mmCIF file of N, CA and C in Angstrom:
data_model
loop_
_atom_site.group_PDB
_atom_site.id
_atom_site.type_symbol
_atom_site.label_atom_id
_atom_site.label_comp_id
_atom_site.label_asym_id
_atom_site.label_seq_id
_atom_site.Cartn_x
_atom_site.Cartn_y
_atom_site.Cartn_z
ATOM 1 N N MET A 1 -43.122 29.056 -0.653
ATOM 2 C CA MET A 1 -44.160 28.273 -1.282
ATOM 3 C C MET A 1 -45.360 29.180 -1.484
ATOM 4 N N CYS A 2 -45.960 29.147 -2.687
ATOM 5 C CA CYS A 2 -47.066 30.038 -3.010
ATOM 6 C C CYS A 2 -48.261 29.261 -3.521
ATOM 7 N N SER A 3 -49.434 29.696 -3.089
ATOM 8 C CA SER A 3 -50.655 29.270 -3.751
ATOM 9 C C SER A 3 -50.998 30.392 -4.718
ATOM 10 N N SER A 4 -52.228 30.501 -5.144
ATOM 11 C CA SER A 4 -52.528 31.492 -6.179
ATOM 12 C C SER A 4 -52.140 32.910 -5.799
ATOM 13 N N VAL A 5 -52.387 33.355 -4.579
ATOM 14 C CA VAL A 5 -52.005 34.720 -4.227
ATOM 15 C C VAL A 5 -51.390 34.831 -2.839
ATOM 16 N N ARG A 6 -51.213 33.748 -2.134
ATOM 17 C CA ARG A 6 -50.656 33.790 -0.787
ATOM 18 C C ARG A 6 -49.313 33.071 -0.786
ATOM 19 N N CYS A 7 -48.310 33.690 -0.199
ATOM 20 C CA CYS A 7 -46.982 33.106 -0.166
ATOM 21 C C CYS A 7 -46.532 32.982 1.273
ATOM 22 N N VAL A 8 -45.935 31.852 1.608
ATOM 23 C CA VAL A 8 -45.384 31.666 2.940
ATOM 24 C C VAL A 8 -43.956 32.196 2.914
ATOM 25 N N SER A 9 -43.696 33.176 3.757
ATOM 26 C CA SER A 9 -42.365 33.787 3.770
ATOM 27 C C SER A 9 -41.351 32.831 4.362
ATOM 28 N N LYS A 10 -40.095 33.241 4.322
ATOM 29 C CA LYS A 10 -39.007 32.414 4.836
ATOM 30 C C LYS A 10 -39.203 32.039 6.296
ATOM 31 N N VAL A 11 -39.870 32.887 7.064
ATOM 32 C CA VAL A 11 -40.051 32.605 8.491
ATOM 33 C C VAL A 11 -41.409 31.979 8.782
ATOM 34 N N GLY A 12 -42.132 31.592 7.745
ATOM 35 C CA GLY A 12 -43.367 30.851 7.931
ATOM 36 C C GLY A 12 -44.634 31.684 8.003
ATOM 37 N N SER A 13 -44.538 33.001 8.007
ATOM 38 C CA SER A 13 -45.748 33.816 8.011
ATOM 39 C C SER A 13 -46.235 33.995 6.580
ATOM 40 N N VAL A 14 -47.531 34.216 6.425
ATOM 41 C CA VAL A 14 -48.106 34.385 5.102
ATOM 42 C C VAL A 14 -48.066 35.865 4.735
ATOM 43 N N ILE A 15 -47.396 36.164 3.640
ATOM 44 C CA ILE A 15 -47.337 37.522 3.099
ATOM 45 C C ILE A 15 -47.934 37.439 1.706
ATOM 46 N N ASP A 16 -48.919 38.289 1.428
ATOM 47 C CA ASP A 16 -49.549 38.228 0.113
ATOM 48 C C ASP A 16 -49.764 39.611 -0.467
ATOM 49 N N SER A 17 -50.380 39.642 -1.639
ATOM 50 C CA SER A 17 -50.587 40.914 -2.325
ATOM 51 C C SER A 17 -51.492 41.851 -1.530
ATOM 52 N N ALA A 18 -52.353 41.300 -0.686
ATOM 53 C CA ALA A 18 -53.195 42.147 0.170
ATOM 54 C C ALA A 18 -52.335 42.936 1.156
ATOM 55 N N ASP A 19 -51.249 42.338 1.629
ATOM 56 C CA ASP A 19 -50.326 43.052 2.522
ATOM 57 C C ASP A 19 -49.624 44.180 1.779
ATOM 58 N N VAL A 20 -49.220 43.908 0.534
ATOM 59 C CA VAL A 20 -48.592 44.951 -0.285
ATOM 60 C C VAL A 20 -49.573 46.110 -0.443
ATOM 61 N N ARG A 21 -50.798 45.799 -0.790
ATOM 62 C CA ARG A 21 -51.839 46.822 -0.990
ATOM 63 C C ARG A 21 -52.085 47.608 0.303
ATOM 64 N N ARG A 22 -52.248 46.922 1.419
ATOM 65 C CA ARG A 22 -52.539 47.570 2.700
ATOM 66 C C ARG A 22 -51.436 48.541 3.094
ATOM 67 N N ILE A 23 -50.194 48.098 2.997
ATOM 68 C CA ILE A 23 -49.070 48.968 3.379
ATOM 69 C C ILE A 23 -48.942 50.119 2.390
ATOM 70 N N ALA A 24 -49.032 49.832 1.104
ATOM 71 C CA ALA A 24 -48.904 50.892 0.099
ATOM 72 C C ALA A 24 -49.942 51.985 0.319
ATOM 73 N N LEU A 25 -51.190 51.590 0.526
ATOM 74 C CA LEU A 25 -52.251 52.584 0.677
ATOM 75 C C LEU A 25 -52.181 53.337 2.006
ATOM 76 N N SER A 26 -51.380 52.843 2.940
ATOM 77 C CA SER A 26 -51.202 53.561 4.208
ATOM 78 C C SER A 26 -50.169 54.683 4.089
ATOM 79 N N LEU A 27 -49.405 54.686 3.013
ATOM 80 C CA LEU A 27 -48.385 55.719 2.815
ATOM 81 C C LEU A 27 -49.046 57.017 2.340
ATOM 82 N N PRO A 28 -48.532 58.161 2.780
ATOM 83 C CA PRO A 28 -49.164 59.443 2.470
ATOM 84 C C PRO A 28 -49.428 59.659 0.976
ATOM 85 N N GLU A 29 -50.666 60.062 0.692
ATOM 86 C CA GLU A 29 -51.125 60.449 -0.643
ATOM 87 C C GLU A 29 -50.973 59.366 -1.699
ATOM 88 N N THR A 30 -50.990 58.123 -1.275
ATOM 89 C CA THR A 30 -50.900 57.008 -2.225
ATOM 90 C C THR A 30 -52.289 56.651 -2.722
ATOM 91 N N VAL A 31 -52.372 56.409 -4.019
ATOM 92 C CA VAL A 31 -53.620 55.951 -4.634
ATOM 93 C C VAL A 31 -53.333 54.705 -5.454
ATOM 94 N N GLU A 32 -54.355 53.873 -5.583
ATOM 95 C CA GLU A 32 -54.256 52.683 -6.417
ATOM 96 C C GLU A 32 -54.925 52.976 -7.754
ATOM 97 N N LYS A 33 -54.273 52.550 -8.823
ATOM 98 C CA LYS A 33 -54.813 52.752 -10.164
ATOM 99 C C LYS A 33 -54.457 51.541 -11.014
ATOM 100 N N GLU A 34 -55.436 51.010 -11.728
ATOM 101 C CA GLU A 34 -55.147 49.890 -12.615
ATOM 102 C C GLU A 34 -54.469 50.394 -13.883
ATOM 103 N N ALA A 35 -53.411 49.710 -14.269
ATOM 104 C CA ALA A 35 -52.700 49.990 -15.518
ATOM 105 C C ALA A 35 -52.150 48.660 -16.020
ATOM 106 N N TRP A 36 -52.165 48.468 -17.319
ATOM 107 C CA TRP A 36 -51.695 47.204 -17.914
ATOM 108 C C TRP A 36 -52.409 46.004 -17.284
ATOM 109 N N GLU A 37 -53.652 46.199 -16.921
ATOM 110 C CA GLU A 37 -54.487 45.150 -16.314
ATOM 111 C C GLU A 37 -53.915 44.622 -15.003
ATOM 112 N N MET A 38 -53.238 45.487 -14.249
ATOM 113 C CA MET A 38 -52.721 45.103 -12.934
ATOM 114 C C MET A 38 -52.799 46.305 -11.999
ATOM 115 N N PRO A 39 -52.834 46.050 -10.685
ATOM 116 C CA PRO A 39 -52.841 47.161 -9.733
ATOM 117 C C PRO A 39 -51.489 47.870 -9.724
ATOM 118 N N THR A 40 -51.548 49.196 -9.713
ATOM 119 C CA THR A 40 -50.345 50.000 -9.534
ATOM 120 C C THR A 40 -50.634 50.990 -8.414
ATOM 121 N N PHE A 41 -49.591 51.464 -7.773
ATOM 122 C CA PHE A 41 -49.735 52.412 -6.670
ATOM 123 C C PHE A 41 -48.883 53.622 -6.982
ATOM 124 N N ARG A 42 -49.474 54.804 -6.746
ATOM 125 C CA ARG A 42 -48.829 56.049 -7.144
ATOM 126 C C ARG A 42 -48.891 57.073 -6.021
ATOM 127 N N VAL A 43 -47.878 57.914 -5.994
ATOM 128 C CA VAL A 43 -47.857 59.065 -5.100
ATOM 129 C C VAL A 43 -47.613 60.281 -5.991
ATOM 130 N N ALA A 44 -48.472 61.285 -5.848
ATOM 131 C CA ALA A 44 -48.376 62.497 -6.670
ATOM 132 C C ALA A 44 -48.281 62.152 -8.159
ATOM 133 N N GLY A 45 -49.025 61.121 -8.571
ATOM 134 C CA GLY A 45 -49.062 60.733 -9.977
ATOM 135 C C GLY A 45 -47.916 59.858 -10.443
ATOM 136 N N LYS A 46 -46.928 59.611 -9.595
ATOM 137 C CA LYS A 46 -45.776 58.788 -9.989
ATOM 138 C C LYS A 46 -45.917 57.375 -9.431
ATOM 139 N N MET A 47 -45.826 56.418 -10.308
ATOM 140 C CA MET A 47 -45.950 55.025 -9.916
ATOM 141 C C MET A 47 -44.729 54.590 -9.107
ATOM 142 N N PHE A 48 -44.997 53.800 -8.021
ATOM 143 C CA PHE A 48 -43.885 53.280 -7.235
ATOM 144 C C PHE A 48 -44.025 51.802 -6.891
ATOM 145 N N ILE A 49 -45.171 51.197 -7.188
ATOM 146 C CA ILE A 49 -45.357 49.745 -6.984
ATOM 147 C C ILE A 49 -46.305 49.235 -8.061
ATOM 148 N N THR A 50 -46.012 48.030 -8.552
ATOM 149 C CA THR A 50 -46.971 47.292 -9.376
ATOM 150 C C THR A 50 -47.069 45.881 -8.818
ATOM 151 N N ILE A 51 -48.239 45.292 -9.010
ATOM 152 C CA ILE A 51 -48.436 43.887 -8.617
ATOM 153 C C ILE A 51 -48.839 43.126 -9.871
ATOM 154 N N PRO A 52 -47.893 42.387 -10.470
ATOM 155 C CA PRO A 52 -48.189 41.628 -11.698
ATOM 156 C C PRO A 52 -49.271 40.564 -11.491
ATOM 157 N N ASP A 53 -49.757 40.042 -12.598
ATOM 158 C CA ASP A 53 -50.898 39.128 -12.638
ATOM 159 C C ASP A 53 -50.886 38.005 -11.618
ATOM 160 N N ASP A 54 -49.797 37.278 -11.508
ATOM 161 C CA ASP A 54 -49.816 36.085 -10.660
ATOM 162 C C ASP A 54 -49.744 36.415 -9.170
ATOM 163 N N GLU A 55 -49.461 37.645 -8.831
ATOM 164 C CA GLU A 55 -49.448 38.158 -7.465
ATOM 165 C C GLU A 55 -48.484 37.417 -6.529
ATOM 166 N N THR A 56 -47.480 36.756 -7.077
ATOM 167 C CA THR A 56 -46.466 36.111 -6.244
ATOM 168 C C THR A 56 -45.263 37.016 -6.045
ATOM 169 N N SER A 57 -45.271 38.153 -6.750
ATOM 170 C CA SER A 57 -44.197 39.128 -6.624
ATOM 171 C C SER A 57 -44.788 40.519 -6.805
ATOM 172 N N PHE A 58 -43.962 41.516 -6.597
ATOM 173 C CA PHE A 58 -44.359 42.890 -6.865
ATOM 174 C C PHE A 58 -43.125 43.605 -7.389
ATOM 175 N N ALA A 59 -43.333 44.741 -8.043
ATOM 176 C CA ALA A 59 -42.218 45.513 -8.585
ATOM 177 C C ALA A 59 -42.163 46.864 -7.894
ATOM 178 N N VAL A 60 -40.940 47.326 -7.621
ATOM 179 C CA VAL A 60 -40.714 48.618 -6.977
ATOM 180 C C VAL A 60 -39.616 49.373 -7.704
ATOM 181 N N ARG A 61 -39.588 50.670 -7.488
ATOM 182 C CA ARG A 61 -38.514 51.503 -8.039
ATOM 183 C C ARG A 61 -37.192 51.121 -7.389
ATOM 184 N N CYS A 62 -36.147 51.120 -8.201
ATOM 185 C CA CYS A 62 -34.817 50.810 -7.688
ATOM 186 C C CYS A 62 -33.789 51.292 -8.700
ATOM 187 N N PRO A 63 -32.885 52.188 -8.290
ATOM 188 C CA PRO A 63 -31.849 52.624 -9.232
ATOM 189 C C PRO A 63 -31.093 51.411 -9.793
ATOM 190 N N ILE A 64 -30.773 51.460 -11.082
ATOM 191 C CA ILE A 64 -30.165 50.311 -11.758
ATOM 192 C C ILE A 64 -28.898 49.825 -11.056
ATOM 193 N N HIS A 65 -28.024 50.735 -10.619
ATOM 194 C CA HIS A 65 -26.782 50.283 -9.971
ATOM 195 C C HIS A 65 -27.069 49.562 -8.655
ATOM 196 N N GLU A 66 -28.081 49.979 -7.915
ATOM 197 C CA GLU A 66 -28.455 49.278 -6.680
ATOM 198 C C GLU A 66 -29.155 47.965 -6.992
ATOM 199 N N ARG A 67 -29.926 47.956 -8.059
ATOM 200 C CA ARG A 67 -30.655 46.754 -8.453
ATOM 201 C C ARG A 67 -29.696 45.610 -8.738
ATOM 202 N N GLN A 68 -28.618 45.899 -9.449
ATOM 203 C CA GLN A 68 -27.643 44.862 -9.769
ATOM 204 C C GLN A 68 -27.039 44.271 -8.496
ATOM 205 N N GLU A 69 -26.779 45.123 -7.523
ATOM 206 C CA GLU A 69 -26.229 44.652 -6.248
ATOM 207 C C GLU A 69 -27.242 43.786 -5.496
ATOM 208 N N LEU A 70 -28.505 44.210 -5.483
ATOM 209 C CA LEU A 70 -29.555 43.426 -4.813
ATOM 210 C C LEU A 70 -29.684 42.040 -5.426
ATOM 211 N N ILE A 71 -29.744 42.001 -6.748
ATOM 212 C CA ILE A 71 -29.913 40.720 -7.434
ATOM 213 C C ILE A 71 -28.708 39.818 -7.203
ATOM 214 N N ALA A 72 -27.530 40.388 -7.228
ATOM 215 C CA ALA A 72 -26.317 39.587 -6.986
ATOM 216 C C ALA A 72 -26.297 39.034 -5.565
ATOM 217 N N ALA A 73 -26.742 39.825 -4.610
ATOM 218 C CA ALA A 73 -26.718 39.404 -3.206
ATOM 219 C C ALA A 73 -27.828 38.407 -2.873
ATOM 220 N N GLU A 74 -29.015 38.588 -3.474
ATOM 221 C CA GLU A 74 -30.167 37.734 -3.149
ATOM 222 C C GLU A 74 -30.986 37.428 -4.399
ATOM 223 N N PRO A 75 -30.435 36.626 -5.296
ATOM 224 C CA PRO A 75 -31.136 36.358 -6.556
ATOM 225 C C PRO A 75 -32.447 35.596 -6.378
ATOM 226 N N GLU A 76 -32.610 34.889 -5.282
ATOM 227 C CA GLU A 76 -33.863 34.183 -5.033
ATOM 228 C C GLU A 76 -34.977 35.150 -4.631
ATOM 229 N N LYS A 77 -34.604 36.345 -4.176
ATOM 230 C CA LYS A 77 -35.581 37.348 -3.729
ATOM 231 C C LYS A 77 -35.823 38.415 -4.797
ATOM 232 N N PHE A 78 -34.770 38.919 -5.396
ATOM 233 C CA PHE A 78 -34.874 40.036 -6.341
ATOM 234 C C PHE A 78 -34.580 39.564 -7.760
ATOM 235 N N TRP A 79 -35.321 40.076 -8.731
ATOM 236 C CA TRP A 79 -35.118 39.694 -10.129
ATOM 237 C C TRP A 79 -35.730 40.743 -11.042
ATOM 238 N N VAL A 80 -35.354 40.661 -12.290
ATOM 239 C CA VAL A 80 -35.870 41.579 -13.305
ATOM 240 C C VAL A 80 -36.216 40.770 -14.547
ATOM 241 N N PRO A 81 -37.462 40.850 -15.004
ATOM 242 C CA PRO A 81 -37.793 40.167 -16.256
ATOM 243 C C PRO A 81 -37.116 40.875 -17.428
ATOM 244 N N PRO A 82 -36.847 40.161 -18.496
ATOM 245 C CA PRO A 82 -36.128 40.753 -19.630
ATOM 246 C C PRO A 82 -36.738 42.057 -20.162
ATOM 247 N N HIS A 83 -38.052 42.158 -20.191
ATOM 248 C CA HIS A 83 -38.680 43.367 -20.740
ATOM 249 C C HIS A 83 -38.525 44.594 -19.834
ATOM 250 N N GLU A 84 -38.025 44.406 -18.598
ATOM 251 C CA GLU A 84 -37.805 45.520 -17.679
ATOM 252 C C GLU A 84 -36.316 45.783 -17.438
ATOM 253 N N ALA A 85 -35.456 45.158 -18.211
ATOM 254 C CA ALA A 85 -34.007 45.240 -17.983
ATOM 255 C C ALA A 85 -33.458 46.660 -18.040
ATOM 256 N N SER A 86 -34.028 47.505 -18.863
ATOM 257 C CA SER A 86 -33.489 48.869 -18.979
ATOM 258 C C SER A 86 -34.188 49.861 -18.051
ATOM 259 N N SER A 87 -35.130 49.389 -17.260
ATOM 260 C CA SER A 87 -35.873 50.284 -16.367
ATOM 261 C C SER A 87 -35.216 50.361 -14.986
ATOM 262 N N SER A 88 -35.706 51.269 -14.196
ATOM 263 C CA SER A 88 -35.226 51.405 -12.810
ATOM 264 C C SER A 88 -36.223 50.750 -11.858
ATOM 265 N N TRP A 89 -36.539 49.502 -12.134
ATOM 266 C CA TRP A 89 -37.481 48.722 -11.334
ATOM 267 C C TRP A 89 -36.863 47.364 -11.032
ATOM 268 N N VAL A 90 -37.283 46.777 -9.928
ATOM 269 C CA VAL A 90 -36.876 45.426 -9.569
ATOM 270 C C VAL A 90 -38.114 44.697 -9.049
ATOM 271 N N ARG A 91 -38.168 43.409 -9.301
ATOM 272 C CA ARG A 91 -39.253 42.575 -8.773
ATOM 273 C C ARG A 91 -38.784 41.921 -7.480
ATOM 274 N N VAL A 92 -39.751 41.691 -6.593
ATOM 275 C CA VAL A 92 -39.476 41.078 -5.295
ATOM 276 C C VAL A 92 -40.437 39.900 -5.131
ATOM 277 N N ARG A 93 -39.899 38.727 -4.861
ATOM 278 C CA ARG A 93 -40.729 37.539 -4.648
ATOM 279 C C ARG A 93 -41.260 37.549 -3.217
ATOM 280 N N LEU A 94 -42.583 37.522 -3.075
ATOM 281 C CA LEU A 94 -43.217 37.574 -1.754
ATOM 282 C C LEU A 94 -42.746 36.444 -0.839
ATOM 283 N N ALA A 95 -42.600 35.247 -1.381
ATOM 284 C CA ALA A 95 -42.223 34.090 -0.550
ATOM 285 C C ALA A 95 -40.815 34.192 0.011
ATOM 286 N N GLN A 96 -39.989 35.071 -0.550
ATOM 287 C CA GLN A 96 -38.609 35.188 -0.099
ATOM 288 C C GLN A 96 -38.402 36.292 0.941
ATOM 289 N N LEU A 97 -39.454 37.040 1.246
ATOM 290 C CA LEU A 97 -39.322 38.100 2.243
ATOM 291 C C LEU A 97 -39.171 37.506 3.641
ATOM 292 N N GLU A 98 -38.358 38.158 4.434
ATOM 293 C CA GLU A 98 -38.138 37.689 5.811
ATOM 294 C C GLU A 98 -39.384 37.870 6.667
ATOM 295 N N ASP A 99 -40.021 39.048 6.551
ATOM 296 C CA ASP A 99 -41.173 39.362 7.398
ATOM 297 C C ASP A 99 -41.849 40.630 6.895
ATOM 298 N N MET A 100 -42.894 41.045 7.593
ATOM 299 C CA MET A 100 -43.642 42.246 7.210
ATOM 300 C C MET A 100 -42.774 43.502 7.306
ATOM 301 N N GLU A 101 -41.852 43.522 8.218
ATOM 302 C CA GLU A 101 -40.978 44.692 8.350
ATOM 303 C C GLU A 101 -40.134 44.870 7.089
ATOM 304 N N GLU A 102 -39.626 43.784 6.555
ATOM 305 C CA GLU A 102 -38.855 43.886 5.319
ATOM 306 C C GLU A 102 -39.744 44.369 4.170
ATOM 307 N N LEU A 103 -40.959 43.826 4.080
ATOM 308 C CA LEU A 103 -41.897 44.271 3.059
ATOM 309 C C LEU A 103 -42.136 45.770 3.197
ATOM 310 N N ARG A 104 -42.431 46.222 4.393
ATOM 311 C CA ARG A 104 -42.687 47.639 4.650
ATOM 312 C C ARG A 104 -41.485 48.494 4.251
ATOM 313 N N ASP A 105 -40.283 48.074 4.618
ATOM 314 C CA ASP A 105 -39.077 48.844 4.289
ATOM 315 C C ASP A 105 -38.893 48.989 2.777
ATOM 316 N N ILE A 106 -39.144 47.912 2.046
ATOM 317 C CA ILE A 106 -38.999 47.945 0.588
ATOM 318 C C ILE A 106 -40.031 48.891 -0.024
ATOM 319 N N LEU A 107 -41.270 48.817 0.446
ATOM 320 C CA LEU A 107 -42.326 49.668 -0.099
ATOM 321 C C LEU A 107 -42.092 51.140 0.234
ATOM 322 N N VAL A 108 -41.675 51.414 1.458
ATOM 323 C CA VAL A 108 -41.398 52.802 1.860
ATOM 324 C C VAL A 108 -40.241 53.366 1.043
ATOM 325 N N ASP A 109 -39.206 52.567 0.812
ATOM 326 C CA ASP A 109 -38.076 53.032 0.017
ATOM 327 C C ASP A 109 -38.522 53.415 -1.399
ATOM 328 N N SER A 110 -39.373 52.605 -1.994
ATOM 329 C CA SER A 110 -39.868 52.909 -3.332
ATOM 330 C C SER A 110 -40.737 54.169 -3.307
ATOM 331 N N TRP A 111 -41.583 54.307 -2.271
ATOM 332 C CA TRP A 111 -42.419 55.505 -2.122
ATOM 333 C C TRP A 111 -41.538 56.754 -2.059
ATOM 334 N N LYS A 112 -40.455 56.682 -1.292
ATOM 335 C CA LYS A 112 -39.561 57.837 -1.149
ATOM 336 C C LYS A 112 -38.931 58.236 -2.485
ATOM 337 N N GLN A 113 -38.682 57.263 -3.353
ATOM 338 C CA GLN A 113 -38.094 57.574 -4.657
ATOM 339 C C GLN A 113 -39.075 58.287 -5.576
ATOM 340 N N ALA A 114 -40.374 58.104 -5.335
ATOM 341 C CA ALA A 114 -41.391 58.711 -6.197
ATOM 342 C C ALA A 114 -42.024 59.959 -5.590
ATOM 343 N N ALA A 115 -42.007 60.069 -4.277
ATOM 344 C CA ALA A 115 -42.708 61.164 -3.595
ATOM 345 C C ALA A 115 -42.063 62.522 -3.873
ATOM 346 N N PRO A 116 -42.897 63.559 -3.983
ATOM 347 C CA PRO A 116 -42.347 64.907 -4.177
ATOM 348 C C PRO A 116 -41.680 65.404 -2.893
ATOM 349 N N THR A 117 -40.825 66.384 -3.054
ATOM 350 C CA THR A 117 -40.067 66.940 -1.930
ATOM 351 C C THR A 117 -40.983 67.393 -0.805
ATOM 352 N N ARG A 118 -42.121 67.992 -1.132
ATOM 353 C CA ARG A 118 -43.017 68.481 -0.076
ATOM 354 C C ARG A 118 -43.477 67.344 0.845
ATOM 355 N N LEU A 119 -43.690 66.147 0.286
ATOM 356 C CA LEU A 119 -44.068 65.005 1.125
ATOM 357 C C LEU A 119 -42.881 64.467 1.902
ATOM 358 N N LEU A 120 -41.733 64.405 1.263
ATOM 359 C CA LEU A 120 -40.531 63.940 1.961
ATOM 360 C C LEU A 120 -40.215 64.858 3.139
ATOM 361 N N ASP A 121 -40.406 66.170 2.951
ATOM 362 C CA ASP A 121 -40.174 67.125 4.039
ATOM 363 C C ASP A 121 -41.221 66.986 5.143
ATOM 364 N N ALA A 122 -42.473 66.705 4.763
ATOM 365 C CA ALA A 122 -43.556 66.574 5.733
ATOM 366 C C ALA A 122 -43.472 65.263 6.520
ATOM 367 N N PHE A 123 -42.860 64.238 5.915
ATOM 368 C CA PHE A 123 -42.745 62.917 6.540
ATOM 369 C C PHE A 123 -41.292 62.456 6.467
ATOM 370 N N PRO A 124 -40.408 63.090 7.250
ATOM 371 C CA PRO A 124 -38.980 62.783 7.119
ATOM 372 C C PRO A 124 -38.591 61.380 7.578
ATOM 373 N N GLY A 125 -39.346 60.769 8.470
ATOM 374 C CA GLY A 125 -39.016 59.421 8.945
ATOM 375 C C GLY A 125 -39.753 58.386 8.127
ATOM 376 N N THR A 126 -39.668 57.165 8.561
ATOM 377 C CA THR A 126 -40.410 56.095 7.879
ATOM 378 C C THR A 126 -41.518 55.544 8.751
ATOM 379 N N ASP A 127 -41.800 56.188 9.858
ATOM 380 C CA ASP A 127 -42.844 55.722 10.761
ATOM 381 C C ASP A 127 -44.178 56.364 10.397
ATOM 382 N N PHE A 128 -44.728 55.952 9.263
ATOM 383 C CA PHE A 128 -45.999 56.478 8.824
ATOM 384 C C PHE A 128 -47.107 55.800 9.601
ATOM 385 N N PRO A 129 -48.150 56.533 9.945
ATOM 386 C CA PRO A 129 -49.275 55.912 10.641
ATOM 387 C C PRO A 129 -49.845 54.770 9.811
ATOM 388 N N GLY A 130 -50.161 53.668 10.473
ATOM 389 C CA GLY A 130 -50.810 52.557 9.802
ATOM 390 C C GLY A 130 -49.898 51.585 9.081
ATOM 391 N N THR A 131 -48.595 51.828 9.034
ATOM 392 C CA THR A 131 -47.709 50.919 8.301
ATOM 393 C C THR A 131 -47.054 49.898 9.216
ATOM 394 N N GLU A 132 -47.281 49.997 10.492
ATOM 395 C CA GLU A 132 -46.635 49.056 11.412
ATOM 396 C C GLU A 132 -47.201 47.679 11.273
#
C-alpha cells in the first residue's frame, strides 16, 4: 500500500524513496543527478538507479535475460514499462520489497554493474560503510 511517496513493504515496514536515496548515496563514489526531471544515481558517470515521478518504484540495471526471469518469478515486484522493453533495466515496486536488506541487495547489485573495475577491486564485498 502506497501513499504519495511512502510504501508499506510486505512485512509492514515503511520503505520509501528516501531509503533508496540514502542507501544509493552511501555506495562508493555515487552521486545524485537530475535527468528527465527525476533523480538518478551514478557511479563514475554511469547511471545505476532512477526514481520515477510517482516514487512508488525505482529502476535498476539488470541484464535482459535475468530481468525476464525476475519478472516471471515475481511479477508483482518487478516490471518493465513498454518504453524500457529493449533496455537493460527493471523497475522494482517499493511496496513489494521484503525489507531494507532486500532493497540494499538490489541497489548494490545495480551499483556493481555500473562501477568501474578499480572500485570493484577496492570494494570486493557488499558490506559498504553506511549501507546497513
